[in-house]
XYZ file of C-alpha atoms in Angstrom:
344
model
C -139.920 60.619 200.428
C -137.115 62.968 201.430
C -136.686 64.422 197.946
C -140.354 65.343 197.765
C -140.197 67.090 201.140
C -137.008 68.968 200.294
C -138.500 70.432 197.126
C -142.011 70.987 198.415
C -141.456 74.498 199.741
C -143.564 73.452 202.727
C -140.844 72.889 205.326
C -138.843 74.945 207.788
C -135.341 73.384 207.688
C -134.289 72.109 211.091
C -130.805 73.612 210.896
C -132.370 77.032 210.198
C -134.923 76.625 212.971
C -132.191 75.931 215.502
C -130.126 78.891 214.327
C -133.131 81.226 214.425
C -133.946 80.272 218.017
C -130.341 80.242 219.265
C -130.192 76.544 220.043
C -126.688 75.210 219.667
C -126.457 71.660 218.323
C -123.218 70.177 217.070
C -124.372 68.338 213.968
C -120.967 66.627 213.806
C -122.089 64.600 216.818
C -124.656 62.817 214.671
C -123.964 59.383 213.162
C -122.756 59.915 209.588
C -125.014 57.347 207.926
C -128.021 58.881 209.686
C -127.060 62.511 209.146
C -126.290 62.061 205.453
C -129.733 60.792 204.580
C -131.444 64.058 205.541
C -128.692 66.540 204.719
C -129.060 68.876 201.733
C -126.283 71.205 200.576
C -124.401 70.545 203.797
C -127.290 71.288 206.154
C -129.722 69.073 208.073
C -133.289 69.669 206.924
C -135.138 67.330 209.292
C -134.317 65.647 212.590
C -133.967 61.851 212.404
C -135.775 60.233 215.321
C -137.028 56.664 215.000
C -134.124 55.552 212.813
C -133.478 51.876 212.164
C -131.728 49.502 209.801
C -132.348 45.835 208.986
C -130.564 43.118 210.943
C -130.762 39.333 210.735
C -132.793 37.606 213.458
C -132.603 33.872 214.074
C -134.133 31.243 216.327
C -131.474 29.902 218.684
C -133.425 26.810 219.667
C -133.891 25.747 216.049
C -130.178 26.358 215.405
C -129.178 24.206 218.373
C -131.568 21.397 217.406
C -130.102 21.406 213.887
C -126.564 21.071 215.236
C -125.677 24.679 214.473
C -123.961 26.975 216.952
C -126.793 29.016 218.515
C -124.386 31.855 219.210
C -123.239 32.215 215.604
C -125.707 33.656 213.078
C -124.854 33.332 209.391
C -122.630 36.113 208.108
C -122.782 35.298 204.384
C -125.628 34.465 202.031
C -123.847 31.197 201.307
C -124.139 30.300 204.984
C -127.823 31.290 204.961
C -128.419 28.673 202.264
C -126.315 26.060 204.055
C -127.976 26.616 207.441
C -131.451 26.743 205.895
C -131.059 23.388 204.174
C -129.644 21.811 207.315
C -132.626 23.067 209.312
C -135.178 22.080 206.671
C -133.650 18.629 206.161
C -134.004 18.030 209.898
C -137.673 19.011 209.718
C -137.221 21.825 212.227
C -138.737 24.601 210.121
C -140.640 24.768 206.863
C -138.471 27.601 205.505
C -134.987 28.892 206.041
C -135.658 32.602 206.203
C -138.138 35.319 205.392
C -138.019 39.112 205.384
C -140.001 42.184 206.256
C -140.108 45.213 203.927
C -138.708 43.323 200.908
C -137.971 46.351 198.720
C -136.095 48.100 201.492
C -134.167 45.117 202.807
C -133.648 42.708 199.888
C -132.872 45.486 197.406
C -132.051 48.920 198.854
C -129.970 47.719 201.785
C -128.460 44.775 199.920
C -127.133 47.163 197.291
C -125.739 49.555 199.904
C -124.205 46.763 202.020
C -122.267 45.616 198.945
C -121.276 49.110 197.800
C -123.366 48.808 194.620
C -125.268 51.854 193.296
C -129.053 51.637 193.473
C -129.413 54.583 191.083
C -127.143 56.867 189.095
C -125.924 60.286 190.244
C -125.067 59.077 193.735
C -128.419 57.335 194.236
C -130.156 60.543 193.212
C -128.404 62.859 195.674
C -126.573 64.718 192.918
C -129.293 65.159 190.302
C -133.023 64.916 189.758
C -132.229 63.062 186.520
C -131.110 59.837 188.134
C -131.876 56.417 186.701
C -132.455 53.167 188.564
C -129.632 50.627 188.335
C -131.189 47.649 190.078
C -131.026 45.545 186.894
C -127.232 45.580 187.100
C -125.153 42.401 187.176
C -125.296 42.400 190.971
C -129.058 42.906 190.989
C -129.707 40.074 188.542
C -127.405 37.655 190.367
C -128.783 38.545 193.798
C -132.468 38.341 192.857
C -131.904 35.210 190.748
C -130.606 33.435 193.831
C -133.521 34.671 195.918
C -135.944 33.435 193.239
C -134.295 30.002 193.241
C -134.454 29.901 197.029
C -138.125 30.817 196.908
C -138.759 27.672 194.867
C -136.625 25.551 197.187
C -138.038 26.904 200.449
C -134.732 28.368 201.592
C -136.514 31.735 201.326
C -140.206 32.431 201.749
C -141.725 35.675 200.529
C -144.303 36.662 203.122
C -145.588 39.913 201.673
C -144.905 43.608 202.113
C -144.306 45.595 205.262
C -144.548 43.463 208.397
C -146.678 40.782 206.742
C -143.999 38.107 207.098
C -143.540 38.514 210.852
C -145.871 35.638 211.703
C -143.729 33.221 209.670
C -140.831 33.759 212.061
C -142.834 34.125 215.281
C -144.736 30.906 214.493
C -141.388 29.202 213.819
C -142.275 28.460 210.217
C -138.920 30.052 209.323
C -135.729 29.870 211.353
C -134.418 33.286 210.311
C -135.813 36.674 209.362
C -134.349 39.906 208.061
C -136.144 42.782 209.718
C -135.791 46.185 211.319
C -133.633 46.641 214.386
C -136.764 48.308 215.824
C -138.332 44.843 216.051
C -136.051 44.135 219.021
C -138.678 45.601 221.347
C -141.206 43.006 220.158
C -138.599 40.251 220.201
C -137.847 40.925 223.853
C -141.528 40.380 224.664
C -141.826 37.166 222.646
C -141.336 33.577 223.805
C -138.713 32.894 221.138
C -135.117 32.309 222.168
C -133.665 34.632 219.561
C -130.395 36.117 218.468
C -129.378 38.641 215.828
C -126.465 39.443 213.582
C -125.601 41.730 210.714
C -127.404 41.103 207.443
C -125.631 38.564 205.206
C -123.062 39.544 202.586
C -122.039 37.824 199.352
C -118.309 38.353 199.888
C -115.756 39.039 197.159
C -115.662 40.888 194.859
C -118.014 43.179 196.744
C -116.848 45.331 199.656
C -118.736 45.351 202.932
C -119.704 48.982 203.411
C -122.724 50.058 205.493
C -126.461 49.662 205.493
C -128.819 52.627 205.238
C -131.420 53.881 207.623
C -135.129 53.378 207.606
C -137.713 54.539 210.085
C -138.753 58.167 210.043
C -137.619 61.717 210.604
C -139.221 64.826 212.082
C -140.020 67.595 209.599
C -141.035 71.102 210.646
C -143.742 72.677 208.498
C -144.066 76.295 207.398
C -146.896 78.611 208.352
C -146.903 78.650 212.154
C -146.400 81.335 214.779
C -143.041 82.279 216.275
C -143.984 81.111 219.772
C -144.973 77.734 218.330
C -141.638 77.409 216.582
C -139.869 78.205 219.848
C -141.648 75.218 221.377
C -140.804 73.030 218.377
C -137.130 73.982 218.570
C -136.994 73.201 222.295
C -138.735 69.870 221.746
C -136.373 68.805 218.951
C -133.412 69.827 221.097
C -134.841 67.694 223.909
C -135.302 64.522 221.849
C -131.828 64.945 220.324
C -130.126 64.841 223.727
C -127.989 61.749 224.427
C -130.059 60.769 227.457
C -133.302 60.733 225.483
C -131.740 58.924 222.548
C -130.269 56.285 224.861
C -133.636 55.710 226.576
C -135.456 55.453 223.230
C -132.892 52.941 221.951
C -133.193 50.735 225.040
C -136.974 50.587 224.795
C -137.303 50.016 221.058
C -134.185 48.969 219.182
C -134.210 52.136 217.098
C -130.627 53.300 216.757
C -129.312 56.310 218.676
C -128.775 59.096 216.162
C -125.789 60.679 217.889
C -122.318 59.506 218.830
C -122.611 60.827 222.411
C -125.762 58.719 222.889
C -123.926 55.587 221.769
C -121.007 56.476 224.028
C -123.403 56.899 226.960
C -124.859 53.452 226.346
C -121.361 52.022 226.156
C -120.354 53.693 229.416
C -123.430 52.304 231.151
C -122.484 48.785 230.058
C -125.761 48.476 228.153
C -124.279 46.530 225.252
C -122.660 43.987 227.548
C -126.088 42.821 228.684
C -127.863 43.643 225.411
C -125.343 42.744 222.696
C -127.922 42.462 219.928
C -128.832 46.116 220.304
C -125.343 46.979 219.167
C -125.615 45.103 215.867
C -127.485 47.836 213.989
C -125.129 50.552 215.254
C -122.040 48.605 214.177
C -123.597 47.826 210.817
C -124.495 51.438 210.045
C -120.953 52.456 210.986
C -119.143 49.481 209.466
C -117.433 51.762 206.961
C -117.662 55.436 206.107
C -120.686 55.973 203.841
C -119.937 56.538 200.168
C -121.968 58.191 197.424
C -123.585 54.799 196.829
C -124.272 53.947 200.481
C -125.335 57.188 202.214
C -128.960 56.618 201.255
C -131.361 57.062 198.353
C -132.889 60.362 197.273
C -135.291 59.974 194.386
C -138.473 61.782 193.470
C -141.617 59.692 193.977
C -139.545 57.194 195.924
C -142.470 55.711 197.852
C -144.182 54.854 194.551
C -140.901 53.518 193.144
C -140.526 51.181 196.092
C -144.063 49.917 195.497
C -143.163 49.217 191.858
C -140.036 47.314 192.883
C -142.043 45.189 195.290
C -144.679 44.507 192.634
C -141.982 43.259 190.287
C -140.351 41.178 193.025
C -143.737 39.546 193.554
C -143.944 38.828 189.823
C -140.492 37.269 189.946
C -141.047 35.195 193.091
C -144.468 34.144 191.826
C -142.977 32.918 188.563
C -144.932 35.202 186.212
C -141.779 37.040 185.108
C -138.136 36.157 184.717
C -135.648 37.964 186.924
C -134.358 40.001 183.980
C -137.818 40.998 182.787
C -139.023 41.849 186.279
C -136.030 44.037 187.131
C -136.029 45.668 183.691
C -139.706 46.505 184.087
C -139.089 47.914 187.559
C -136.357 50.144 186.139
C -138.503 51.283 183.210
C -141.534 52.070 185.364
C -139.464 53.680 188.113
C -137.505 55.848 185.704
C -140.742 57.135 184.233
C -141.772 58.392 187.679
C -138.348 59.958 188.215
C -138.613 61.775 184.873
C -142.102 63.052 185.672
C -140.916 64.309 189.054
C -137.912 66.051 187.479
C -140.143 67.830 184.965
C -142.135 69.334 187.813
C -139.240 70.511 189.979
C -136.457 71.423 187.549
């Protein structure tokens, strides 16, 4: 995770690399929700590259057959339930929706999208001594509904990572929450698909912004000056608007800079590819707050695994929602404490 890399002592910060090799990059050109995730003490420490965020894919043909408007994806979780039952009652799909990367999409991004803190101290940005807050009122209500839907078939848990993809591509489910980077695969599939922003519960929660996934480019210590010159030139190259625009068109990963998005707009790209704009609009829906700029916790990869283990216990019926989320918090906080003891 980012916190581990920042404190490892093994990296050459990107902002410093660019300064040392006289490469001028205006970091203010970068998308705020992307920049904030990898910024430390006001400086960018790695260069975001294949950045993405979850969006909500749906099968237009199934929508049309169910009497739903194929050009209008659900915008609320209430509509997801309504549409799912209408589709299932008509025998058009076995399930309403599924998801990839359940910890990242059902929990991390759901919390951010509703302006709810995932962890204390600004989701860990402000202190190593953060505590998980996913067993909050919002967390219990949100996961309780998902657990009920799992029993009813409105939702189907298909496993971690990309394991659930086949459920959507085989039309077992009519909808799927997944990375915007899946657009490249969608364009090559036989499914008549559409996409919208991920659903929201509505009042009393604000609609803020989702957070980025994907990966970022770190520069490691211990290499020769001439090698770093090449690294700096390469990072400058991939950060250019033209390269970012090309990468976005081919993959669905979001452009990391405002000029890249403006270039795509000027080319008319979004007029013919409207679904590629969804992730960009969602990331920029509102200015990121301390609770929506991202998550920075020690041992975060292991914490996400714990959260997904406990979600599996909940969806499988071996634990109640409260017990599962409480256990995730307890186990996750133990890892955070152990990490803090090492680096404080």
